[in-house]
Amino acid sequence: MTRIRQQNVTAAQWSANGEALGAIDLTLPENDAFGANVFSVAVQRERLPGDVFEKLQGALEKGEAIDPATADAVATAMKDWALEKGATHFTHVFQPLTGSTAEKHDSFFEPAGEGRAMAGFSGKELIQGEPDASSFPTGGVRATFEARGYTAWDPTSPAFVLENPNGSLLCIPTAFASWTGEALDAKIPLLRSMDALSGAAIKALKLLGDSESTRVFTTVGPEQEYFLIDEQYFFERPDLISTGRTLFGAKPPKGQELDDHYFGTIPERVLAFMMESELEMRKLGIPVKTRHNEVAPAQYEIAPVFENSNVGSDHQQLTMRVLENVARRYGLVCLLHEKPFAGINGSGKHNNWSMGTDTGSNLLEPGDTPADNAHFLFFCAAVIQAVNKHQGLLRASAADIGQDHRLGANEAPPAIISIFLGSELEKVFDAIESGSGDPHTPASFLNLGATVLPPLPKHGGDRNRTSPFAFTGNKFEFRALGSSMSLAFPNTVLNTIVAEAIDELADKLEEKTSGGMDAAEAVIEVVKESYTANKQIVFDGDNYSEEWHAEAEQRGLKNLRTTPDALQEVLADETIAAFENYKVLSKRELESRYEVWIEQYALRANIEAETTFSIAKTMILPAALRHLALIGEAGFSALENDLRGLIDELVTALDALEKANAEPTDLEGLDLALFARDEQLAKSAAVREVADKLEKVVADDLWPLPKYEEMLFIK
Ligand code: ADP
Ligand code: MG
């Protein structure tokens, strides 16, 4: 195969190709398409008969089921609206345990006799999708003879129409469960965890003197990183096609060391792609806000305004899909893998998280009054306590085979979970702990008693980019997520463990006040006790440094380097207890997740190892042999000997990998995952090492794979 270099990149080509640029009006405010394809509350109000609308909203507010007559009316309105938008099919979209998005399309049209068709869509079809999807992995929850799960409309996340040049599709956000009521998806536990947190937080708020709030929502704002490469190169790389990352590739002469890409000007083609993606997202009601270049060449970031966790999580799945789809219209491929290129920064997804009341206050916002600050310190202490207690589980929630090249490798963030509070806030907590503070900080007033708590510093201002879990002014930013991951499980974990900690702190608060202690003083006491017991998790230094890794070990913090290590935390006693107490996931449901995830790891590792073998054996080895013949002909024996040495190494490494890939059939579960990690992936790495050396000596025109400098720098 001859590689085509530096083609396919002119503006003329990409605009002609996808008829993209110029075909759409991107920015005019009067054309703002925000939510145009969403069956939003506003559309519902306009389209539904008044009483049906009231019933639907009422049921949503109270979290109650919708009666069949209401469902029918909603279905009819939704269908008519979707047909007007060009939809021909509908689908219930859900997130199976693999973390991706699943859908099965059904036509609205049914035969109506005499060769005609009629559009139909009933309440039953809306509320309960086709009970099928039996081949999704369920980790043993649903034995195959039971065969069926069912999907149920999640009315809290609005339906939307997804456009395609050849028609449109009505998408109905859906939850997926087994007939015995067990969650088979990522959505149900997320919704349950939001309820759990709301219950705990409302109880605590009452004790703290807030009797107005009736519901607390968790919020999420994800910052998504991704790479863009020319699609030409993507299709010339079987590793990118099969695994999403390059399994080979020598370090280019120019990488990211010049830092000339970060926040740099966005190339025109890329900008056009971004604008069109954002337009598509706005139509879908995704509130996209920021875009910029990232640190690595060819790496970019997009972030929306935050939303309630369940909606934000659905929107994040859609965002990834839109990025991948729209990239193709510009002759680009969007790589969402955590580590597409070795030696170049990988991609993560920062999960900004907070809690807000239905009366409009952010519980993690330091306030102006002593009472507000007492709230803030209480909830902040709860987060610190939760993260310390469940550090292993949080790490597990970010585990994924792609992540093993980032977490615990020489890259951000580390596999050790710790919290960065910022120096101002840390001083406040330290002062509460010691009962006395530095007179030059606000904390100094604390020893005078809680009722004179001064205004806390808003937006501590200082930043620590190396922390996996950082307080950033009015929210926590969980930075360990991988770029391809669903937000659902990490947020399910956060909500559940913080609900537990809030309850624990609230119980102590109640105990103290019922023993006669002044309410404000009791809050400070509770915060003090909790912080003292959990401050080992707080760290404000450089998380990448060797010293920190040593210190963390001394502190007894967990350092779970790989996915198989981390996933075991899903079945830790304290995990099961927390999830069962809050009815978020039963032990059986947790076990099924663990089984699916550990199996996914082994399967994906196996695909990587097989792909490594096949590329090295059928593409790289032949190229090296051709080059050997070339220098043999030219009669350069010194060069020939060196090359023979490398080829020998490659052949040996390939033999070892081939043996490892002849997978032992008696292993399963964790054992199989560990085998995949320690044998298949280790042997693959050895093959890559020699292959990358060969890339540096084999004639460029003989090398069968696009090189890093081509993929990274051609825009
Ligand atoms: P950064 O400085 O890290 O780039 P930004 O201020 O741009 O942070 O915000 C990053 C993300 O945090 C955005 O997606 C934003 O919507 C989100 N965010 C802001 N406030 C909250 C909140 N209360 N809850 C959840 N996410 C939030
Ligand atoms: Mg950020």
XYZ file of C-alpha atoms and ligand atoms in Angstrom:
743
model
C 0.000 0.000 0.000
C 1.341 3.419 -0.839
C 0.444 6.040 1.589
C -1.112 9.190 0.380
C 0.433 12.034 2.200
C -0.764 15.519 2.819
C -3.790 15.102 0.709
C -7.401 15.401 1.500
C -6.758 18.488 3.476
C -7.655 21.462 1.358
C -10.633 23.569 2.169
C -12.079 22.914 -1.256
C -12.113 19.223 -0.620
C -13.703 19.199 2.748
C -16.346 21.696 1.992
C -17.228 20.008 -1.260
C -17.143 16.607 0.355
C -19.540 17.144 3.164
C -21.289 20.136 1.555
C -20.674 21.383 5.010
C -19.250 24.825 5.086
C -21.520 27.539 3.835
C -24.487 25.204 3.759
C -25.495 26.172 7.235
C -25.895 29.461 8.970
C -23.868 29.007 12.074
C -24.045 32.033 14.256
C -26.926 34.397 13.577
C -28.755 34.832 16.877
C -32.192 34.914 15.225
C -31.396 31.539 13.756
C -30.267 30.155 17.055
C -31.251 26.591 16.880
C -30.923 25.856 20.573
C -33.188 22.989 21.444
C -34.879 23.026 18.016
C -34.831 19.238 17.902
C -35.809 18.635 21.506
C -39.265 17.670 22.738
C -38.744 20.172 25.513
C -41.107 21.333 28.216
C -41.909 24.362 26.060
C -42.804 22.119 23.099
C -44.833 19.885 25.397
C -46.748 22.858 26.731
C -47.517 24.001 23.207
C -48.432 20.597 21.821
C -50.130 18.703 24.632
C -53.722 19.255 25.730
C -53.615 21.336 28.921
C -54.709 18.587 31.288
C -52.249 16.083 29.785
C -49.416 18.557 30.145
C -50.328 19.198 33.771
C -50.525 15.476 34.486
C -47.180 14.761 32.856
C -45.379 17.582 34.676
C -47.063 16.649 37.936
C -45.983 13.045 37.588
C -42.432 14.128 36.792
C -42.218 16.403 39.809
C -43.444 13.705 42.139
C -41.538 10.950 40.407
C -44.752 9.018 39.776
C -45.741 6.680 36.967
C -47.753 8.020 34.055
C -51.199 6.546 33.403
C -51.907 4.886 30.038
C -54.251 7.627 28.763
C -51.646 10.328 29.454
C -48.949 8.204 27.865
C -51.049 7.787 24.719
C -51.637 11.508 24.434
C -47.936 12.247 24.951
C -46.986 9.599 22.390
C -49.300 11.063 19.773
C -48.000 14.591 20.290
C -44.410 13.381 20.254
C -44.973 11.412 17.053
C -46.645 14.325 15.233
C -43.844 16.642 16.302
C -41.193 14.137 15.182
C -42.890 13.511 11.825
C -42.917 17.242 11.146
C -39.173 17.184 11.792
C -38.763 14.504 9.166
C -38.492 11.505 11.466
C -39.420 8.156 9.972
C -38.285 5.944 12.829
C -38.141 6.009 16.581
C -35.735 4.393 18.970
C -35.324 3.927 22.672
C -31.723 4.903 23.409
C -30.092 3.467 26.475
C -26.695 2.876 27.990
C -25.943 -0.815 28.472
C -23.253 -1.872 30.915
C -20.564 -1.583 28.259
C -20.813 2.192 28.647
C -21.684 2.854 25.031
C -25.087 3.867 23.738
C -27.491 1.326 22.304
C -30.509 1.767 20.110
C -32.852 -0.276 17.949
C -34.836 1.521 15.308
C -38.509 0.963 14.611
C -40.463 2.558 11.819
C -43.462 4.702 12.685
C -45.149 3.321 9.635
C -47.356 0.296 9.691
C -49.144 -1.303 6.729
C -52.637 0.133 6.486
C -53.965 -2.116 3.722
C -54.320 -1.389 0.000
C -50.574 -0.919 -0.212
C -50.608 2.117 2.048
C -48.838 2.782 5.320
C -49.890 4.765 8.361
C -47.794 6.367 11.055
C -48.558 4.993 14.483
C -46.968 5.316 17.892
C -48.795 4.423 21.071
C -48.296 5.181 24.722
C -47.292 1.595 25.229
C -44.540 1.925 22.666
C -43.398 5.183 24.242
C -43.315 4.010 27.819
C -41.993 0.566 27.208
C -39.720 -0.219 24.331
C -39.280 -3.515 22.578
C -38.333 -6.055 25.274
C -35.356 -7.366 23.460
C -31.661 -6.620 23.426
C -30.875 -10.011 24.853
C -27.291 -10.123 23.702
C -26.024 -7.250 25.828
C -23.648 -8.395 28.506
C -25.434 -8.499 31.834
C -22.877 -10.174 34.025
C -25.139 -13.062 34.899
C -28.037 -10.980 36.217
C -30.156 -12.075 33.327
C -29.537 -15.676 32.461
C -29.887 -16.109 28.725
C -32.950 -18.318 29.054
C -34.750 -15.341 30.560
C -33.670 -13.720 27.338
C -35.407 -10.428 27.822
C -34.931 -7.145 29.479
C -37.224 -4.201 29.013
C -36.645 -0.573 28.286
C -38.701 2.160 29.901
C -38.954 5.803 28.897
C -37.081 8.138 31.240
C -39.300 11.206 31.082
C -36.771 13.273 33.063
C -34.494 13.369 30.020
C -36.220 14.900 26.995
C -36.773 13.058 23.715
C -35.056 14.500 20.664
C -34.786 14.146 16.910
C -31.444 13.141 15.463
C -30.943 14.336 11.901
C -29.387 12.405 9.094
C -29.093 13.520 5.466
C -31.518 10.735 4.543
C -34.100 11.150 7.261
C -34.418 11.678 10.957
C -34.833 9.578 14.023
C -36.897 10.202 17.153
C -34.734 9.207 20.123
C -36.370 8.397 23.418
C -34.018 8.366 26.405
C -34.639 5.142 28.165
C -33.749 2.991 31.129
C -33.015 -0.701 30.649
C -33.938 -3.292 33.277
C -34.467 -7.009 33.635
C -37.939 -8.399 34.195
C -36.976 -8.969 37.802
C -36.370 -5.239 38.138
C -32.591 -5.238 38.150
C -30.806 -2.401 36.423
C -29.066 -3.510 33.245
C -27.909 -0.047 32.307
C -26.012 2.973 33.547
C -29.024 5.265 33.808
C -31.166 3.598 36.480
C -28.506 3.658 39.200
C -27.669 7.264 38.343
C -31.290 8.275 38.873
C -31.431 6.251 42.084
C -28.242 7.902 43.345
C -29.655 11.363 42.654
C -32.652 10.459 44.795
C -30.382 9.130 47.510
C -28.344 12.303 47.619
C -31.415 14.498 47.558
C -32.934 12.644 50.493
C -29.796 12.912 52.587
C -29.109 16.544 51.696
C -32.672 17.689 52.407
C -32.570 16.002 55.803
C -29.272 17.721 56.577
C -30.514 21.091 55.299
C -33.455 20.908 57.707
C -31.025 20.401 60.584
C -29.022 23.327 59.264
C -32.112 25.505 59.372
C -33.232 25.415 55.740
C -36.845 24.346 55.693
C -37.655 25.739 52.243
C -35.716 23.444 49.931
C -37.535 20.275 48.998
C -35.163 18.718 46.495
C -31.420 18.739 45.885
C -30.079 18.079 42.406
C -26.602 16.951 41.598
C -25.074 18.750 38.660
C -22.398 17.853 36.159
C -20.402 19.847 33.627
C -17.941 17.696 31.689
C -14.896 18.999 29.842
C -14.293 16.624 26.950
C -10.888 16.217 25.309
C -10.415 14.572 21.924
C -8.034 14.278 19.005
C -8.746 14.958 15.356
C -6.773 13.310 12.588
C -7.194 13.172 8.880
C -9.453 10.241 8.009
C -6.995 9.146 5.343
C -4.562 8.158 8.063
C -7.190 6.573 10.231
C -8.130 4.109 7.514
C -4.507 3.250 6.864
C -4.073 2.172 10.482
C -5.697 -1.135 11.448
C -4.808 -0.390 15.081
C -6.853 2.819 15.119
C -9.717 1.060 13.411
C -9.788 -1.906 15.810
C -8.636 -0.410 19.096
C -8.959 3.357 18.850
C -5.272 3.876 19.587
C -1.991 3.525 17.768
C -0.303 0.309 18.833
C 2.851 1.395 16.987
C 4.542 4.689 16.304
C 7.930 6.144 17.106
C 8.144 9.476 18.835
C 8.221 12.234 16.212
C 11.064 14.775 16.116
C 8.519 17.392 17.128
C 5.948 16.475 19.753
C 4.203 18.700 22.261
C 7.391 20.042 23.833
C 7.086 23.481 22.294
C 3.660 23.933 23.887
C 2.708 25.760 20.731
C -0.652 24.094 20.354
C -2.312 24.830 23.711
C -4.840 27.659 23.356
C -3.280 28.360 19.959
C -5.258 29.456 16.942
C -7.625 26.795 15.745
C -6.978 25.691 12.147
C -9.752 26.668 9.774
C -10.890 23.176 8.927
C -10.985 22.257 12.597
C -12.865 25.414 13.475
C -15.428 24.670 10.792
C -15.848 21.199 12.251
C -16.259 22.645 15.740
C -18.852 25.161 14.634
C -20.905 22.568 12.868
C -20.662 20.151 15.795
C -21.775 22.870 18.141
C -24.687 23.759 15.924
C -25.786 20.122 15.919
C -25.403 20.017 19.676
C -27.390 23.190 20.172
C -30.224 21.740 18.108
C -30.186 18.800 20.493
C -30.385 21.121 23.472
C -26.818 20.537 24.612
C -25.605 23.816 26.087
C -22.088 23.852 24.604
C -20.015 26.719 25.792
C -16.252 26.580 25.379
C -13.809 25.202 22.853
C -10.065 25.372 22.603
C -6.911 23.585 21.583
C -5.439 21.256 24.159
C -1.835 20.589 25.102
C -1.054 17.878 22.565
C -0.887 18.609 18.863
C -4.201 17.735 17.194
C -5.938 17.696 20.585
C -8.981 19.795 21.409
C -11.530 20.323 24.154
C -15.214 21.122 24.339
C -17.274 21.894 27.434
C -20.956 22.613 28.018
C -22.687 24.559 30.746
C -23.506 22.202 33.591
C -26.851 20.418 33.909
C -28.545 17.988 36.280
C -26.507 14.788 36.380
C -28.907 12.571 34.444
C -29.448 15.067 31.637
C -25.777 16.043 31.591
C -24.826 12.394 31.353
C -27.187 11.753 28.414
C -25.966 14.906 26.710
C -22.392 13.800 27.146
C -23.110 10.544 25.303
C -24.670 12.584 22.520
C -21.750 14.995 22.449
C -19.336 12.159 21.774
C -21.576 10.870 19.029
C -21.951 14.265 17.364
C -18.192 14.864 17.486
C -17.546 11.520 15.803
C -20.226 12.010 13.167
C -19.507 15.603 12.237
C -15.752 14.995 12.017
C -16.380 12.676 9.099
C -18.109 15.447 7.165
C -14.780 17.294 7.210
C -12.608 14.354 6.244
C -11.507 14.014 9.844
C -11.791 11.275 12.419
C -12.436 12.150 16.054
C -10.450 9.951 18.417
C -12.055 9.661 21.835
C -9.581 7.072 23.094
C -7.728 7.958 26.291
C -4.321 7.447 24.760
C -4.285 7.453 20.967
C -0.576 8.301 20.776
C 2.173 7.059 23.086
C 4.448 9.799 24.361
C 1.841 12.488 23.709
C -0.680 13.597 26.337
C -3.781 11.462 26.473
C -7.379 12.670 26.698
C -9.496 12.899 29.783
C -12.861 14.207 30.767
C -13.066 16.520 33.754
C -16.230 15.883 35.688
C -17.291 19.110 37.413
C -19.737 18.189 40.120
C -21.882 20.016 42.615
C -25.203 19.943 44.450
C -27.928 22.549 44.091
C -31.270 23.055 45.812
C -34.598 23.647 44.115
C -34.539 27.061 45.775
C -31.516 27.929 43.691
C -28.522 27.647 45.969
C -25.329 25.771 45.220
C -24.364 23.844 48.341
C -20.680 24.062 47.457
C -20.696 27.824 47.018
C -19.061 29.633 49.926
C -21.550 32.297 50.940
C -21.529 35.780 52.450
C -23.264 34.992 55.693
C -22.208 32.814 58.591
C -25.199 30.554 58.019
C -24.299 30.038 54.358
C -20.761 29.241 55.310
C -21.834 26.708 57.863
C -23.775 24.965 55.078
C -20.833 25.130 52.780
C -18.354 23.769 55.325
C -20.734 20.984 56.253
C -21.235 19.774 52.670
C -17.605 20.280 51.782
C -16.573 18.177 54.796
C -19.007 15.499 53.651
C -17.330 15.367 50.228
C -13.883 15.091 51.814
C -15.075 12.293 54.075
C -16.753 10.432 51.209
C -13.747 10.676 48.920
C -11.397 9.489 51.636
C -13.565 6.543 52.619
C -14.294 5.470 49.050
C -11.079 6.494 47.312
C -10.677 3.030 45.818
C -14.192 3.019 44.421
C -13.745 6.446 42.869
C -10.576 5.232 41.230
C -12.480 2.183 39.988
C -15.213 4.399 38.547
C -12.584 5.896 36.246
C -11.029 2.562 35.319
C -10.907 1.557 31.697
C -8.293 -0.155 29.574
C -7.462 3.102 27.803
C -7.010 4.807 31.151
C -4.192 2.477 32.146
C -1.921 4.504 29.887
C -2.740 7.661 31.833
C -3.604 6.943 35.454
C -0.643 5.447 37.185
C 1.558 5.981 34.165
C 3.640 9.106 33.842
C 0.682 11.250 33.182
C -2.101 13.192 34.737
C -3.964 12.539 36.824
C -2.355 9.912 39.019
C -3.934 6.639 40.066
C -3.858 7.841 43.682
C -6.991 9.738 44.600
C -6.436 12.864 46.674
C -8.235 16.190 47.106
C -6.935 19.642 46.367
C -8.765 22.305 48.390
C -6.691 25.341 47.555
C -4.589 27.077 50.151
C -7.313 29.436 51.420
C -9.842 26.725 52.030
C -7.240 24.403 53.468
C -6.323 27.169 55.952
C -9.956 27.454 56.955
C -10.231 23.735 57.613
C -6.893 23.710 59.432
C -8.042 26.588 61.601
C -11.272 24.782 62.417
C -9.267 21.730 63.308
C -6.803 23.513 65.553
C -9.239 26.069 66.907
C -6.925 28.935 66.047
C -5.845 30.585 62.851
C -3.408 32.921 61.240
C -4.562 36.485 61.912
C -3.981 37.413 58.279
C -6.492 34.998 56.894
C -10.250 34.915 57.224
C -9.853 31.711 59.140
C -8.454 33.628 62.074
C -11.931 34.557 63.159
C -13.043 31.029 63.479
C -11.872 30.527 67.007
C -14.263 33.258 68.104
C -17.156 30.925 67.438
C -19.206 29.891 64.496
C -21.714 32.690 64.600
C -19.085 35.184 63.545
C -17.777 33.135 60.665
C -16.475 35.663 58.184
C -17.105 35.546 54.474
C -15.070 32.709 53.034
C -12.835 33.372 50.090
C -14.741 32.858 46.892
C -12.813 31.229 44.106
C -9.612 30.515 45.954
C -8.013 31.439 42.662
C -5.167 29.022 42.945
C -5.194 26.051 40.667
C -3.607 22.691 40.853
C -3.710 21.034 37.482
C -2.203 17.815 38.796
C -4.908 16.953 41.303
C -7.390 14.210 40.458
C -10.089 15.801 42.621
C -9.954 19.545 43.050
C -12.157 22.178 44.634
C -12.585 24.888 42.015
C -14.452 27.702 43.701
C -17.988 26.362 43.857
C -17.731 22.757 42.682
C -15.445 19.789 42.795
C -13.706 18.724 39.648
C -13.135 14.977 39.405
C -10.406 14.914 36.803
C -9.648 11.233 36.553
C -12.304 10.286 33.998
C -11.240 9.013 30.602
C -12.248 10.786 27.412
C -14.307 7.886 26.056
C -16.149 7.153 29.273
C -19.773 7.590 30.172
C -20.388 9.997 33.044
C -23.038 7.778 34.516
C -21.100 5.500 36.846
C -18.588 8.025 38.219
C -21.487 10.316 39.083
C -23.522 7.463 40.523
C -20.557 6.782 42.794
C -20.086 10.432 43.770
C -23.757 10.911 44.558
C -24.005 7.732 46.594
C -20.873 8.139 48.678
C -21.596 11.800 49.381
C -25.178 10.911 50.375
C -23.728 8.457 52.861
C -21.270 10.984 54.280
C -23.957 13.685 54.548
C -26.106 11.262 56.533
C -23.228 10.354 58.808
C -22.437 13.992 59.495
C -26.120 14.865 59.892
C -26.535 12.135 62.509
C -23.657 13.581 64.489
C -25.109 17.043 64.159
C -28.439 15.860 65.468
C -26.776 14.102 68.363
C -24.909 17.228 69.384
C -27.827 19.622 69.093
C -30.178 17.291 70.903
C -27.558 17.164 73.647
C -28.058 20.911 73.983
C -25.185 22.241 71.911
C -25.711 25.497 69.998
C -26.502 24.681 66.344
C -23.705 26.752 64.814
C -21.170 25.428 67.273
C -22.333 21.888 66.559
C -21.710 22.326 62.836
C -18.148 23.442 63.493
C -17.630 20.517 65.859
C -18.915 18.036 63.297
C -16.784 19.560 60.541
C -13.774 19.520 62.814
C -14.155 15.867 63.722
C -14.727 14.809 60.164
C -11.870 16.841 58.755
C -9.452 15.562 61.382
C -10.375 11.985 60.582
C -10.193 12.400 56.822
C -7.605 15.042 56.047
C -5.110 12.412 54.956
C -6.832 12.601 51.560
C -6.059 16.330 51.216
C -2.928 17.146 49.247
C -1.986 20.389 47.551
C 1.385 19.549 46.032
C 2.489 18.097 42.727
C 0.583 14.882 42.191
C 3.004 13.654 39.535
C 6.064 13.723 41.757
C 7.824 10.633 43.083
C 7.773 12.175 46.565
C 4.006 12.290 46.570
C 3.747 8.663 45.594
C 5.983 7.762 48.518
C 4.106 10.034 50.895
C 0.731 8.731 49.754
C 1.883 5.243 50.532
C 2.887 6.357 54.007
C -0.495 7.965 54.478
C -2.068 4.652 53.529
C -3.778 5.955 50.391
C -4.569 3.467 47.676
C -2.514 3.362 44.516
C -4.414 1.190 42.052
C -2.419 1.294 38.873
C -4.395 -0.755 36.425
C -7.991 -1.534 35.642
C -7.947 -5.091 37.051
C -6.503 -3.712 40.333
C -9.034 -0.925 40.529
C -12.160 -2.831 39.543
C -11.942 -5.087 42.564
C -12.985 -2.062 44.635
C -16.439 -2.349 43.090
C -16.978 -5.379 45.304
C -15.312 -3.996 48.446
C -17.411 -4.364 51.599
C -17.830 -0.620 52.071
C -18.912 -0.241 48.437
C -21.581 -2.907 48.730
C -22.781 -1.463 52.040
C -23.105 2.078 50.665
C -24.843 1.035 47.461
C -27.233 -1.314 49.234
C -28.096 1.154 52.008
C -29.050 3.777 49.489
C -30.781 1.303 47.188
C -28.649 2.427 44.274
C -27.298 -0.987 43.337
C -27.870 -4.331 44.992
C -24.972 -6.656 45.623
C -26.112 -8.709 42.655
C -26.245 -5.657 40.425
C -22.768 -4.635 41.535
C -21.461 -8.126 40.885
C -22.947 -8.114 37.415
C -21.259 -4.801 36.655
C -17.953 -6.036 37.950
C -18.213 -9.152 35.785
C -19.065 -7.201 32.655
C -16.295 -4.656 33.186
C -13.598 -7.180 33.947
C -14.656 -9.186 30.912
C -14.632 -6.065 28.729
C -11.104 -5.386 29.871
C -9.924 -8.882 28.941
C -11.732 -8.746 25.592
C -10.289 -5.392 24.671
C -6.808 -6.397 25.777
C -7.124 -9.467 23.606
C -8.148 -7.364 20.601
C -5.131 -5.119 21.158
C -2.790 -8.075 21.417
C -4.192 -9.761 18.312
C -4.024 -6.518 16.359
C -0.453 -5.909 17.495
C 0.500 -9.360 16.292
C -1.184 -9.022 12.966
C 0.249 -5.590 12.135
C 3.761 -6.541 13.201
C 3.708 -9.833 11.382
C 2.008 -8.830 8.147
C 3.001 -5.202 7.736
C 6.079 -4.308 9.747
C 8.124 -7.492 9.392
C 7.709 -7.552 5.578
C 8.714 -3.870 5.399
C 11.828 -4.602 7.434
C 12.678 -7.556 5.193
C 12.301 -5.418 2.073
C 14.612 -2.873 3.557
C 17.070 -5.627 4.434
C 17.090 -6.736 0.816
C 17.677 -3.158 -0.244
C 20.775 -2.659 1.868
C 21.944 -6.190 0.998
C 21.868 -5.211 -2.655
C 23.754 -2.047 -1.933
C 26.280 -4.127 -0.021
C 26.426 -2.233 3.264
C 27.207 -5.059 5.636
C 27.379 -2.958 8.809
C 23.879 -1.623 8.228
C 22.746 -5.093 7.289
C 23.990 -6.582 10.554
C 22.258 -3.936 12.649
C 19.017 -4.478 10.836
C 19.269 -8.254 11.118
C 19.647 -7.801 14.871
C 16.415 -5.798 15.084
C 14.545 -8.220 12.852
C 15.680 -11.107 15.032
C 14.374 -9.269 18.077
C 11.070 -8.651 16.357
C 10.674 -12.294 15.381
C 11.421 -13.414 18.943
C 8.986 -10.899 20.416
C 6.347 -11.989 17.924
C 6.762 -15.632 18.895
C 6.251 -14.774 22.531
C 3.156 -12.732 21.729
C 1.738 -15.494 19.572
C 2.007 -17.907 22.485
C 0.353 -15.464 24.861
C -2.461 -14.888 22.396
C -3.219 -18.591 22.208
C -5.440 -17.811 25.171
C -5.744 -20.445 27.891
C -9.390 -21.445 27.920
C -9.551 -22.338 31.601
C -9.114 -18.756 32.787
C -12.013 -16.406 33.352
C -13.003 -13.236 35.196
C -10.215 -11.541 37.097
C -7.722 -14.300 36.265
C -8.280 -13.825 32.581
C -7.968 -10.050 32.927
C -4.705 -10.409 34.831
C -3.418 -12.819 32.215
C -4.346 -10.369 29.469
C -2.548 -7.582 31.305
C 0.581 -9.431 32.373
C 1.029 -11.652 29.354
C -0.761 -10.371 26.271
C -0.320 -6.645 26.830
C 3.202 -7.034 28.186
C 4.271 -9.095 25.180
C 2.561 -6.618 22.857
C 4.564 -3.807 24.423
C 7.768 -5.740 23.718
C 6.783 -6.138 20.055
C 6.056 -2.446 19.826
C 9.388 -1.507 21.286
C 11.317 -3.225 18.488
C 8.876 -2.118 15.820
C 9.280 1.525 16.835
C 13.045 1.125 16.520
C 12.563 -0.319 13.058
C 10.416 2.649 12.080
C 13.450 4.835 12.598
C 15.662 2.811 10.188
C 13.415 1.352 7.508
C 13.098 3.426 4.316
C 10.242 5.876 4.704
C 8.601 4.842 1.446
C 8.580 1.215 2.612
C 7.038 1.920 6.017
C 3.470 0.658 5.924
C 1.849 2.870 8.549
C 1.273 6.626 8.668
C 3.721 8.099 11.157
C 3.025 10.268 14.191
C 4.253 13.451 12.566
C 1.835 12.982 9.712
C -1.158 12.186 11.854
C -0.472 14.861 14.452
C 0.482 17.814 12.364
C -1.628 17.674 9.270
C -4.749 19.689 9.646
P -12.131 25.425 34.066
O -11.565 26.610 34.725
O -11.797 24.153 34.738
O -11.929 25.384 32.567
P -14.907 26.380 33.857
O -15.277 27.494 34.764
O -14.757 26.683 32.414
O -13.670 25.573 34.417
O -16.004 25.279 34.038
C -15.763 23.995 33.690
C -17.043 23.237 33.744
O -17.571 23.283 35.057
C -18.128 23.745 32.816
O -18.654 22.656 32.098
C -19.132 24.296 33.792
O -20.446 24.225 33.300
C -18.953 23.380 34.972
N -19.594 23.876 36.194
C -19.664 25.146 36.649
N -20.423 25.196 37.755
C -20.847 23.931 38.022
C -21.682 23.328 39.007
N -22.243 24.043 39.983
N -21.905 22.008 38.928
C -21.363 21.272 37.951
N -20.578 21.778 37.008
C -20.320 23.094 37.024
Mg -11.349 22.192 34.230
